[in-house]
Amino acid sequence: MGSLLRPPVIRSALGVLDRSLFSKTFNLSAAAVADRRKIAAWRKNLQGDKALLAAERIPGVVPHPDQALASQGTKCLLLDPKIKAGVPETWTPILREGIASNELGIVPYDLHLDYDYWSYDDVMKSLLPPELRDEHDGIPAGFNQAGHVAHMNLKDAFLPYKKLIAEVLLDKNPAVRTVINKVANVGNESEFRTFAYEVLAGPDDMDVEARENDCVFRFDYSKVYWNSKLEGEHRRLIAIFQPGEVVCDVMAGIGPFAVPAGKKGVFVWANDYNPESYRYLDQNIQRNKVRKYVRPFNQDGRSFIREAADLVYAASANKEYAVAGPNRREKRRQHPNSRAAGNSSPPPDPDRKLIPPTISHFVMNLPASAITFLPYFRGLYAGREPLFAPHTDTKLPVVHVHCFAPKADGDASLLNVCERISSELGIEMKLGQVDNAHEVSVLEVRNVAPNKRMFCASFRVPPEVAFATRN
């Protein structure tokens, strides 16, 4: 937005939004183009001369302010606020040339902007006192969105303005119908990472539908954990999983890792301790048609780690499999109305994908405590050494464990994560690469708070852990 185009400053009433006060008229100038066939050429020339108005969501070409000329099709180019119609000293060289040749004329132009034009940031900067913004790192703008619900976590200083903030956020985000504010930290009141909240704007409707990684998820946001800010992390790990592998998702939630992985032909043993998460996980497996690849469970993750290894081994021994259906092109060829239907060869035999005997990856996305589950990997494959290298080409599973760590300089946070993993496994693990023995690759996922970071630590289960005697 041009530096001179700013909304009015409004400090009249705490918590009251009067949209009419945001109407404002800007006295600008415009270059009237005599030959409308040359509008594009003049626009390009004046743009290079930095004479045009540079503002988002404002059309650069407008009808002439004189209604009679506008009715004849005369158009104008809006000019930078520094250029004044009656002050030639403000005109750029190209403007002067256009006026001298009678191809352009400079006329006053009143630009009317109202509440609908201003962005959320614009409105909040007008409403919130500058000292409040300066002290608390700007305006409260971030929120987690689950379907139509925007979930904010307002600082105490902004609570007197919470209804006002929510109302503006609702206005400026068409996909949002409900705005809530967290009133307790996730995990403080529930072991299932749900939280107490208050509705700031819109209906108290927490039944949502979210779309992520080509999948549809439906759930009651008040009963399960969901964080749209983790979509990139979900996508990153899913990309690592290969079709035909087995993944054990120990804290699967409603399935943001498991369901998209199933869609790409990955076998997933998906578990969550929260009965509500398990219920919605099961529904989302069905909704996204990945039942043949994804199996849901509702158990304590600690016991599930080793049980999943046993269940996968048993499924492989029983020669269980998934039948890969035809791709879209093949489905079209087989359709009765397809031109190729009568001439096509018989459909190929079903592609049976056998479940392998071992798990390739474990995902543990419970950053507040997942590291404390690592002792339960001891004895994961006790007595089953022949399944792995050097007896076969199969490597031991890779664990992807999410965790929090304080913000620190250099590699201090990463080393902190490695030390905690070493302590839980009972052997020394060093910072390094995932495929190197006894090394951990630690990736920062996101900032959670000014002094708190979320990480994903990946390492291959050490043989002395995997083949240890089970307790």
Tab-separated table of C-alpha atoms in Angstrom:
chain	number	residue	atom	x	y	z
A	1	MET	CA	0.000	0.000	0.000
A	2	GLY	CA	1.178	3.511	-0.730
A	3	SER	CA	2.661	5.089	2.363
A	4	LEU	CA	0.057	7.882	2.263
A	5	LEU	CA	-2.925	5.503	2.014
A	6	ARG	CA	-3.658	4.607	5.604
A	7	PRO	CA	-6.930	3.920	7.409
A	8	PRO	CA	-8.184	6.443	9.965
A	9	VAL	CA	-6.953	6.087	13.549
A	10	ILE	CA	-9.847	5.065	15.819
A	11	ARG	CA	-9.540	4.928	19.595
A	12	SER	CA	-13.091	5.934	20.488
A	13	ALA	CA	-14.508	2.929	22.293
A	14	LEU	CA	-12.806	-0.118	23.780
A	15	GLY	CA	-14.210	-3.315	22.299
A	16	VAL	CA	-16.732	-1.609	19.990
A	17	LEU	CA	-16.383	-1.953	16.215
A	18	ASP	CA	-18.003	0.825	14.179
A	19	ARG	CA	-17.272	-0.092	10.560
A	20	SER	CA	-18.584	3.229	9.236
A	21	LEU	CA	-15.648	5.051	10.857
A	22	PHE	CA	-13.268	3.349	8.449
A	23	SER	CA	-14.603	5.210	5.401
A	24	LYS	CA	-12.013	7.649	4.123
A	25	THR	CA	-11.532	9.755	0.983
A	26	PHE	CA	-8.072	10.333	-0.458
A	27	ASN	CA	-7.494	13.355	-2.687
A	28	LEU	CA	-5.351	11.950	-5.493
A	29	SER	CA	-4.592	12.842	-9.078
A	30	ALA	CA	-5.138	10.809	-12.211
A	31	ALA	CA	-3.718	10.861	-15.723
A	32	ALA	CA	-6.566	11.002	-18.234
A	33	VAL	CA	-5.593	9.189	-21.443
A	34	ALA	CA	-6.929	10.908	-24.560
A	35	ASP	CA	-6.750	7.794	-26.775
A	36	ARG	CA	-8.019	4.767	-24.838
A	37	ARG	CA	-6.216	2.483	-27.302
A	38	LYS	CA	-2.957	3.726	-25.753
A	39	ILE	CA	-3.895	3.051	-22.110
A	40	ALA	CA	-1.644	-0.039	-21.851
A	41	ALA	CA	1.326	1.786	-23.383
A	42	TRP	CA	0.978	4.804	-21.123
A	43	ARG	CA	0.511	2.564	-18.101
A	44	LYS	CA	3.782	0.780	-18.872
A	45	ASN	CA	5.648	4.067	-19.414
A	46	LEU	CA	4.321	5.688	-16.239
A	47	GLN	CA	4.998	2.569	-14.235
A	48	GLY	CA	8.629	2.725	-15.286
A	49	ASP	CA	8.624	6.389	-14.272
A	50	LYS	CA	7.258	5.435	-10.806
A	51	ALA	CA	4.376	7.817	-11.349
A	52	LEU	CA	1.513	5.367	-10.728
A	53	LEU	CA	-0.270	4.546	-7.484
A	54	ALA	CA	1.172	1.379	-5.964
A	55	ALA	CA	-1.564	-0.061	-3.769
A	56	GLU	CA	-2.946	-3.571	-3.417
A	57	ARG	CA	-6.551	-4.297	-4.419
A	58	ILE	CA	-7.015	-0.867	-6.068
A	59	PRO	CA	-7.507	-0.900	-9.846
A	60	GLY	CA	-4.888	1.124	-11.673
A	61	VAL	CA	-7.289	2.055	-14.484
A	62	VAL	CA	-10.503	3.842	-13.505
A	63	PRO	CA	-13.289	5.743	-15.306
A	64	HIS	CA	-12.776	9.493	-15.695
A	65	PRO	CA	-14.195	11.400	-12.667
A	66	ASP	CA	-16.236	13.550	-15.054
A	67	GLN	CA	-19.368	11.488	-15.671
A	68	ALA	CA	-19.843	12.879	-19.185
A	69	LEU	CA	-16.323	11.842	-20.217
A	70	ALA	CA	-16.643	8.519	-18.400
A	71	SER	CA	-19.807	7.766	-20.389
A	72	GLN	CA	-17.753	8.254	-23.547
A	73	GLY	CA	-15.233	5.644	-22.350
A	74	THR	CA	-12.466	7.961	-21.186
A	75	LYS	CA	-10.159	6.183	-18.706
A	76	CYS	CA	-7.631	7.450	-16.172
A	77	LEU	CA	-4.500	6.047	-14.546
A	78	LEU	CA	-4.312	6.650	-10.785
A	79	LEU	CA	-1.137	8.493	-9.828
A	80	ASP	CA	1.138	8.346	-6.822
A	81	PRO	CA	-0.180	10.504	-3.946
A	82	LYS	CA	2.905	12.743	-4.194
A	83	ILE	CA	1.802	13.929	-7.645
A	84	LYS	CA	-0.632	16.866	-7.549
A	85	ALA	CA	-2.756	17.974	-10.494
A	86	GLY	CA	-2.144	21.673	-9.927
A	87	VAL	CA	1.507	21.446	-8.953
A	88	PRO	CA	3.678	20.849	-12.067
A	89	GLU	CA	6.771	20.591	-9.892
A	90	THR	CA	5.469	17.181	-8.718
A	91	TRP	CA	5.080	15.773	-12.239
A	92	THR	CA	7.516	13.182	-13.560
A	93	PRO	CA	9.315	13.661	-16.904
A	94	ILE	CA	7.069	11.218	-18.788
A	95	LEU	CA	3.969	12.912	-17.384
A	96	ARG	CA	5.269	16.244	-18.654
A	97	GLU	CA	5.861	14.769	-22.110
A	98	GLY	CA	2.338	13.328	-22.230
A	99	ILE	CA	0.774	16.593	-21.191
A	100	ALA	CA	2.875	18.603	-23.661
A	101	SER	CA	1.713	16.344	-26.513
A	102	ASN	CA	-1.935	16.541	-25.331
A	103	GLU	CA	-2.030	12.751	-24.974
A	104	LEU	CA	-2.439	13.017	-21.202
A	105	GLY	CA	-4.202	15.341	-18.866
A	106	ILE	CA	-3.865	15.476	-15.086
A	107	VAL	CA	-7.130	15.760	-13.166
A	108	PRO	CA	-8.050	15.598	-9.461
A	109	TYR	CA	-9.452	12.226	-8.404
A	110	ASP	CA	-11.179	11.360	-5.111
A	111	LEU	CA	-10.529	7.748	-4.079
A	112	HIS	CA	-13.156	6.477	-1.607
A	113	LEU	CA	-12.166	3.501	0.600
A	114	ASP	CA	-14.308	1.907	3.296
A	115	TYR	CA	-14.046	-0.867	5.901
A	116	ASP	CA	-14.280	-3.640	3.294
A	117	TYR	CA	-11.065	-2.461	1.650
A	118	TRP	CA	-8.815	-2.436	4.714
A	119	SER	CA	-7.012	-5.626	5.696
A	120	TYR	CA	-7.093	-7.219	9.135
A	121	ASP	CA	-3.679	-5.713	9.902
A	122	ASP	CA	-4.834	-2.255	8.765
A	123	VAL	CA	-7.926	-2.334	10.957
A	124	MET	CA	-6.160	-3.656	14.037
A	125	LYS	CA	-3.401	-1.050	13.760
A	126	SER	CA	-6.115	1.593	13.761
A	127	LEU	CA	-7.941	0.142	16.749
A	128	LEU	CA	-5.177	-1.010	19.091
A	129	PRO	CA	-3.028	1.550	20.941
A	130	PRO	CA	0.496	1.722	19.479
A	131	GLU	CA	2.135	1.299	22.878
A	132	LEU	CA	0.279	-2.014	23.303
A	133	ARG	CA	1.426	-3.218	19.892
A	134	ASP	CA	5.015	-2.163	20.496
A	135	GLU	CA	5.220	-3.875	23.865
A	136	HIS	CA	3.779	-7.172	22.641
A	137	ASP	CA	5.391	-7.712	19.227
A	138	GLY	CA	2.709	-6.182	17.056
A	139	ILE	CA	-0.913	-7.151	16.599
A	140	PRO	CA	-2.308	-10.626	17.414
A	141	ALA	CA	-2.439	-12.135	13.938
A	142	GLY	CA	-1.584	-15.822	14.196
A	143	PHE	CA	-4.225	-18.478	14.641
A	144	ASN	CA	-4.647	-22.201	14.107
A	145	GLN	CA	-7.488	-22.966	11.710
A	146	ALA	CA	-9.505	-26.166	11.853
A	147	GLY	CA	-12.140	-26.062	9.154
A	148	HIS	CA	-14.340	-23.040	9.839
A	149	VAL	CA	-12.882	-22.483	13.342
A	150	ALA	CA	-10.077	-20.006	14.000
A	151	HIS	CA	-8.308	-20.813	17.261
A	152	MET	CA	-6.400	-17.925	18.847
A	153	ASN	CA	-4.093	-17.867	21.851
A	154	LEU	CA	-4.255	-14.241	22.933
A	155	LYS	CA	-1.781	-12.712	25.320
A	156	ASP	CA	-3.262	-11.300	28.527
A	157	ALA	CA	-2.617	-7.734	27.396
A	158	PHE	CA	-4.974	-8.185	24.435
A	159	LEU	CA	-7.831	-9.812	26.368
A	160	PRO	CA	-9.704	-6.503	26.879
A	161	TYR	CA	-9.886	-6.298	23.061
A	162	LYS	CA	-10.657	-9.984	22.447
A	163	LYS	CA	-14.198	-9.526	21.099
A	164	LEU	CA	-13.040	-6.722	18.844
A	165	ILE	CA	-10.128	-8.774	17.515
A	166	ALA	CA	-12.380	-11.764	16.861
A	167	GLU	CA	-15.000	-9.689	15.053
A	168	VAL	CA	-12.433	-8.191	12.682
A	169	LEU	CA	-10.794	-11.574	12.106
A	170	LEU	CA	-14.213	-13.003	11.216
A	171	ASP	CA	-14.868	-10.151	8.786
A	172	LYS	CA	-11.552	-10.520	7.007
A	173	ASN	CA	-11.420	-14.331	6.687
A	174	PRO	CA	-14.390	-15.625	4.662
A	175	ALA	CA	-13.603	-19.274	5.445
A	176	VAL	CA	-13.881	-18.618	9.203
A	177	ARG	CA	-17.290	-18.763	10.910
A	178	THR	CA	-16.256	-19.238	14.539
A	179	VAL	CA	-13.409	-17.640	16.516
A	180	ILE	CA	-12.299	-19.170	19.821
A	181	ASN	CA	-9.600	-18.315	22.329
A	182	LYS	CA	-7.683	-20.883	24.342
A	183	VAL	CA	-8.048	-20.320	28.077
A	184	ALA	CA	-5.592	-23.014	29.201
A	185	ASN	CA	-2.424	-24.583	27.791
A	186	VAL	CA	-2.846	-27.739	25.731
A	187	GLY	CA	-2.286	-30.694	28.040
A	188	ASN	CA	-2.814	-28.758	31.277
A	189	GLU	CA	-6.362	-30.034	31.720
A	190	SER	CA	-6.421	-33.116	29.474
A	191	GLU	CA	-4.010	-35.936	28.738
A	192	PHE	CA	-5.491	-35.960	25.233
A	193	ARG	CA	-4.154	-32.481	24.311
A	194	THR	CA	-7.606	-30.932	24.257
A	195	PHE	CA	-8.129	-27.529	25.871
A	196	ALA	CA	-10.677	-25.250	27.484
A	197	TYR	CA	-11.817	-22.431	25.211
A	198	GLU	CA	-14.211	-19.520	24.948
A	199	VAL	CA	-16.145	-18.492	21.852
A	200	LEU	CA	-15.303	-14.918	20.875
A	201	ALA	CA	-17.333	-14.642	17.674
A	202	GLY	CA	-19.735	-16.800	15.674
A	203	PRO	CA	-21.621	-19.942	16.759
A	204	ASP	CA	-20.229	-22.499	19.206
A	205	ASP	CA	-19.929	-25.098	16.459
A	206	MET	CA	-16.833	-27.280	16.740
A	207	ASP	CA	-17.799	-29.968	14.232
A	208	VAL	CA	-15.359	-29.166	11.460
A	209	GLU	CA	-14.086	-30.431	8.149
A	210	ALA	CA	-10.444	-29.867	7.283
A	211	ARG	CA	-8.604	-30.699	4.066
A	212	GLU	CA	-4.939	-31.544	4.123
A	213	ASN	CA	-2.589	-33.428	1.801
A	214	ASP	CA	-5.432	-34.438	-0.544
A	215	CYS	CA	-7.488	-35.924	2.288
A	216	VAL	CA	-10.673	-34.860	4.085
A	217	PHE	CA	-10.840	-34.974	7.880
A	218	ARG	CA	-13.984	-34.467	9.962
A	219	PHE	CA	-13.940	-34.198	13.738
A	220	ASP	CA	-15.140	-32.338	16.816
A	221	TYR	CA	-12.320	-29.861	17.431
A	222	SER	CA	-13.182	-29.631	21.130
A	223	LYS	CA	-12.517	-33.350	21.656
A	224	VAL	CA	-9.352	-34.054	19.657
A	225	TYR	CA	-5.998	-32.459	18.808
A	226	TRP	CA	-5.473	-30.778	15.436
A	227	ASN	CA	-2.893	-28.224	14.368
A	228	SER	CA	-3.017	-26.818	10.840
A	229	LYS	CA	0.464	-25.328	11.334
A	230	LEU	CA	1.881	-28.857	11.151
A	231	GLU	CA	0.676	-29.538	7.604
A	232	GLY	CA	4.173	-29.043	6.217
A	233	GLU	CA	5.651	-31.459	8.759
A	234	HIS	CA	2.967	-34.020	7.928
A	235	ARG	CA	3.808	-33.667	4.226
A	236	ARG	CA	7.555	-33.932	4.849
A	237	LEU	CA	7.372	-37.270	6.655
A	238	ILE	CA	4.716	-38.727	4.354
A	239	ALA	CA	7.060	-38.031	1.435
A	240	ILE	CA	9.724	-40.178	3.148
A	241	PHE	CA	7.428	-43.214	3.455
A	242	GLN	CA	7.496	-45.545	0.454
A	243	PRO	CA	4.590	-47.594	-0.950
A	244	GLY	CA	4.601	-51.105	0.463
A	245	GLU	CA	6.455	-50.127	3.650
A	246	VAL	CA	4.907	-50.397	7.106
A	247	VAL	CA	4.664	-47.321	9.332
A	248	CYS	CA	3.651	-47.383	12.970
A	249	ASP	CA	2.009	-44.099	13.993
A	250	VAL	CA	2.079	-44.312	17.770
A	251	MET	CA	0.179	-41.063	18.479
A	252	ALA	CA	-1.891	-40.891	15.299
A	253	GLY	CA	-4.589	-38.462	16.395
A	254	ILE	CA	-7.326	-38.355	13.745
A	255	GLY	CA	-4.878	-39.431	11.038
A	256	PRO	CA	-2.952	-36.521	9.468
A	257	PHE	CA	0.072	-38.796	8.938
A	258	ALA	CA	-1.687	-42.139	8.618
A	259	VAL	CA	-4.493	-41.376	6.148
A	260	PRO	CA	-2.415	-39.590	3.454
A	261	ALA	CA	0.280	-42.269	3.825
A	262	GLY	CA	-2.370	-44.925	3.240
A	263	LYS	CA	-3.424	-43.095	0.093
A	264	LYS	CA	0.052	-43.565	-1.369
A	265	GLY	CA	0.028	-47.305	-0.640
A	266	VAL	CA	1.848	-47.338	2.695
A	267	PHE	CA	0.671	-49.830	5.331
A	268	VAL	CA	0.002	-47.974	8.589
A	269	TRP	CA	-0.674	-49.303	12.069
A	270	ALA	CA	-2.255	-46.130	13.516
A	271	ASN	CA	-2.864	-45.763	17.231
A	272	ASP	CA	-4.221	-43.096	19.551
A	273	TYR	CA	-4.948	-43.248	23.270
A	274	ASN	CA	-7.843	-40.771	23.063
A	275	PRO	CA	-11.087	-42.722	22.384
A	276	GLU	CA	-12.511	-39.727	20.505
A	277	SER	CA	-9.419	-39.471	18.298
A	278	TYR	CA	-9.655	-43.192	17.608
A	279	ARG	CA	-13.327	-42.829	16.633
A	280	TYR	CA	-12.620	-40.007	14.190
A	281	LEU	CA	-9.478	-41.772	12.931
A	282	ASP	CA	-11.596	-44.789	12.053
A	283	GLN	CA	-14.173	-42.588	10.302
A	284	ASN	CA	-11.503	-40.717	8.349
A	285	ILE	CA	-9.925	-43.988	7.232
A	286	GLN	CA	-13.306	-44.997	5.833
A	287	ARG	CA	-14.054	-41.555	4.372
A	288	ASN	CA	-10.770	-41.465	2.469
A	289	LYS	CA	-11.010	-45.111	1.349
A	290	VAL	CA	-7.734	-46.306	2.839
A	291	ARG	CA	-9.120	-49.139	4.970
A	292	LYS	CA	-7.034	-51.766	3.129
A	293	TYR	CA	-3.830	-49.962	4.135
A	294	VAL	CA	-4.542	-48.276	7.493
A	295	ARG	CA	-5.528	-50.141	10.665
A	296	PRO	CA	-6.697	-48.106	13.685
A	297	PHE	CA	-6.004	-48.911	17.342
A	298	ASN	CA	-6.946	-47.347	20.678
A	299	GLN	CA	-4.185	-48.228	23.123
A	300	ASP	CA	-1.522	-46.743	25.347
A	301	GLY	CA	1.332	-45.880	23.016
A	302	ARG	CA	3.931	-47.403	25.307
A	303	SER	CA	2.595	-50.935	25.019
A	304	PHE	CA	1.591	-50.412	21.393
A	305	ILE	CA	5.185	-49.929	20.195
A	306	ARG	CA	6.195	-53.547	20.680
A	307	GLU	CA	2.709	-54.919	20.066
A	308	ALA	CA	2.645	-53.252	16.640
A	309	ALA	CA	5.909	-54.989	15.721
A	310	ASP	CA	4.367	-58.328	16.716
A	311	LEU	CA	1.111	-57.643	14.857
A	312	VAL	CA	2.898	-56.666	11.651
A	313	TYR	CA	5.058	-59.789	11.826
A	314	ALA	CA	1.948	-61.959	12.339
A	315	ALA	CA	0.126	-60.279	9.443
A	316	SER	CA	3.096	-60.957	7.182
A	317	ALA	CA	3.340	-64.572	8.346
A	318	ASN	CA	-0.370	-64.984	7.515
A	319	LYS	CA	0.373	-63.558	4.043
A	320	GLU	CA	-2.059	-60.687	4.507
A	321	TYR	CA	-2.106	-58.174	1.693
A	322	ALA	CA	-3.826	-55.215	0.096
A	323	VAL	CA	-5.159	-55.263	-3.434
A	324	ALA	CA	-4.059	-52.193	-5.352
A	325	GLY	CA	-6.945	-50.992	-7.502
A	326	PRO	CA	-6.649	-49.677	-11.072
A	327	ASN	CA	-5.406	-46.136	-11.540
A	328	ARG	CA	-7.669	-43.415	-12.917
A	329	ARG	CA	-6.653	-44.025	-16.525
A	330	GLU	CA	-7.413	-47.734	-16.241
A	331	LYS	CA	-10.773	-46.997	-14.594
A	332	ARG	CA	-11.702	-44.756	-17.511
A	333	ARG	CA	-10.724	-47.457	-20.012
A	334	GLN	CA	-12.853	-50.017	-18.190
A	335	HIS	CA	-15.919	-47.775	-17.990
A	336	PRO	CA	-18.784	-49.107	-20.195
A	337	ASN	CA	-19.124	-45.736	-21.932
A	338	SER	CA	-15.418	-45.495	-22.747
A	339	ARG	CA	-14.474	-45.640	-26.445
A	340	ALA	CA	-11.724	-48.062	-25.557
A	341	ALA	CA	-13.984	-50.336	-23.512
A	342	GLY	CA	-14.820	-52.682	-26.412
A	343	ASN	CA	-11.284	-52.851	-27.755
A	344	SER	CA	-9.344	-53.016	-24.523
A	345	SER	CA	-7.612	-56.162	-23.390
A	346	PRO	CA	-8.886	-57.989	-20.311
A	347	PRO	CA	-8.141	-56.136	-17.081
A	348	PRO	CA	-4.847	-57.191	-15.481
A	349	ASP	CA	-4.817	-59.472	-12.471
A	350	PRO	CA	-5.169	-57.628	-9.171
A	351	ASP	CA	-1.882	-56.318	-7.802
A	352	ARG	CA	-1.544	-57.899	-4.379
A	353	LYS	CA	0.791	-56.038	-2.055
A	354	LEU	CA	1.955	-58.343	0.710
A	355	ILE	CA	2.525	-56.844	4.140
A	356	PRO	CA	6.265	-57.027	4.912
A	357	PRO	CA	7.338	-58.603	8.218
A	358	THR	CA	8.971	-55.506	9.686
A	359	ILE	CA	8.146	-51.868	10.374
A	360	SER	CA	10.154	-49.275	8.439
A	361	HIS	CA	9.208	-46.131	10.384
A	362	PHE	CA	7.753	-45.149	13.744
A	363	VAL	CA	6.112	-41.720	14.077
A	364	MET	CA	5.710	-40.244	17.574
A	365	ASN	CA	4.073	-36.835	17.376
A	366	LEU	CA	3.446	-36.066	21.026
A	367	PRO	CA	6.137	-33.436	21.564
A	368	ALA	CA	5.448	-32.825	25.249
A	369	SER	CA	6.293	-36.407	26.232
A	370	ALA	CA	7.041	-38.697	23.254
A	371	ILE	CA	10.743	-38.972	24.156
A	372	THR	CA	9.761	-40.664	27.422
A	373	PHE	CA	8.203	-43.509	25.376
A	374	LEU	CA	11.584	-44.502	23.905
A	375	PRO	CA	12.472	-47.118	26.598
A	376	TYR	CA	9.645	-49.247	25.156
A	377	PHE	CA	11.711	-49.854	22.022
A	378	ARG	CA	13.953	-52.154	24.067
A	379	GLY	CA	13.274	-55.673	22.842
A	380	LEU	CA	11.293	-54.427	19.828
A	381	TYR	CA	12.582	-57.328	17.724
A	382	ALA	CA	14.012	-59.582	20.435
A	383	GLY	CA	14.789	-63.006	18.959
A	384	ARG	CA	14.104	-61.833	15.406
A	385	GLU	CA	17.602	-60.830	14.370
A	386	PRO	CA	17.396	-62.966	11.169
A	387	LEU	CA	14.851	-60.498	9.748
A	388	PHE	CA	17.491	-57.774	9.509
A	389	ALA	CA	20.940	-57.040	8.124
A	390	PRO	CA	23.356	-58.679	7.797
A	391	HIS	CA	21.015	-61.662	7.348
A	392	THR	CA	18.793	-59.721	4.905
A	393	ASP	CA	18.824	-56.338	3.195
A	394	THR	CA	16.267	-54.973	5.687
A	395	LYS	CA	17.399	-52.251	8.060
A	396	LEU	CA	16.056	-51.615	11.543
A	397	PRO	CA	13.218	-49.057	11.759
A	398	VAL	CA	13.707	-45.303	11.809
A	399	VAL	CA	12.018	-43.471	14.678
A	400	HIS	CA	10.730	-39.938	14.108
A	401	VAL	CA	10.061	-38.505	17.565
A	402	HIS	CA	8.769	-34.965	18.039
A	403	CYS	CA	9.750	-32.937	21.072
A	404	PHE	CA	10.065	-29.465	22.526
A	405	ALA	CA	13.325	-27.799	23.516
A	406	PRO	CA	14.263	-24.325	24.754
A	407	LYS	CA	15.555	-21.815	22.227
A	408	ALA	CA	19.343	-21.639	22.450
A	409	ASP	CA	22.379	-20.453	20.509
A	410	GLY	CA	24.151	-22.683	18.009
A	411	ASP	CA	23.511	-26.412	18.324
A	412	ALA	CA	22.637	-26.281	22.023
A	413	SER	CA	18.955	-27.148	21.432
A	414	LEU	CA	19.856	-30.024	19.110
A	415	LEU	CA	22.376	-31.397	21.577
A	416	ASN	CA	19.771	-31.131	24.324
A	417	VAL	CA	17.441	-33.339	22.274
A	418	CYS	CA	20.209	-35.908	21.672
A	419	GLU	CA	21.067	-36.055	25.362
A	420	ARG	CA	17.445	-36.727	26.299
A	421	ILE	CA	17.148	-39.477	23.677
A	422	SER	CA	20.381	-41.058	24.940
A	423	SER	CA	19.091	-41.001	28.496
A	424	GLU	CA	15.820	-42.728	27.577
A	425	LEU	CA	17.438	-45.366	25.330
A	426	GLY	CA	20.254	-46.040	27.764
A	427	ILE	CA	22.976	-45.658	25.122
A	428	GLU	CA	24.852	-42.677	23.772
A	429	MET	CA	23.376	-41.080	20.646
A	430	LYS	CA	25.232	-38.259	18.901
A	431	LEU	CA	24.047	-35.463	16.642
A	432	GLY	CA	24.522	-36.506	13.016
A	433	GLN	CA	22.778	-38.344	10.179
A	434	VAL	CA	19.908	-40.775	10.527
A	435	ASP	CA	21.595	-43.572	8.553
A	436	ASN	CA	24.765	-43.489	10.651
A	437	ALA	CA	24.854	-45.840	13.606
A	438	HIS	CA	24.062	-44.173	16.942
A	439	GLU	CA	23.422	-40.780	15.338
A	440	VAL	CA	20.361	-38.552	15.443
A	441	SER	CA	19.231	-36.076	12.824
A	442	VAL	CA	17.369	-33.207	14.521
A	443	LEU	CA	15.205	-30.856	12.455
A	444	GLU	CA	13.502	-27.723	13.763
A	445	VAL	CA	9.800	-27.899	12.878
A	446	ARG	CA	8.473	-24.553	14.124
A	447	ASN	CA	8.525	-21.885	16.803
A	448	VAL	CA	6.009	-22.609	19.525
A	449	ALA	CA	6.758	-19.623	21.747
A	450	PRO	CA	9.479	-16.956	21.919
A	451	ASN	CA	11.759	-19.296	23.878
A	452	LYS	CA	10.365	-22.664	22.841
A	453	ARG	CA	10.927	-24.700	19.671
A	454	MET	CA	9.436	-27.915	18.295
A	455	PHE	CA	11.842	-30.447	16.774
A	456	CYS	CA	11.681	-33.785	15.013
A	457	ALA	CA	14.502	-36.141	15.928
A	458	SER	CA	15.057	-39.091	13.572
A	459	PHE	CA	17.316	-42.059	14.256
A	460	ARG	CA	17.558	-45.717	13.406
A	461	VAL	CA	16.829	-48.018	16.341
A	462	PRO	CA	20.223	-49.294	17.572
A	463	PRO	CA	20.654	-53.102	17.456
A	464	GLU	CA	21.454	-53.269	21.181
A	465	VAL	CA	18.045	-51.694	21.813
A	466	ALA	CA	15.982	-53.549	19.197
A	467	PHE	CA	17.363	-56.996	20.088
A	468	ALA	CA	17.543	-56.530	23.871
A	469	THR	CA	15.617	-58.875	26.108
A	470	ARG	CA	12.091	-57.630	26.696
A	471	ASN	CA	11.181	-56.667	30.229
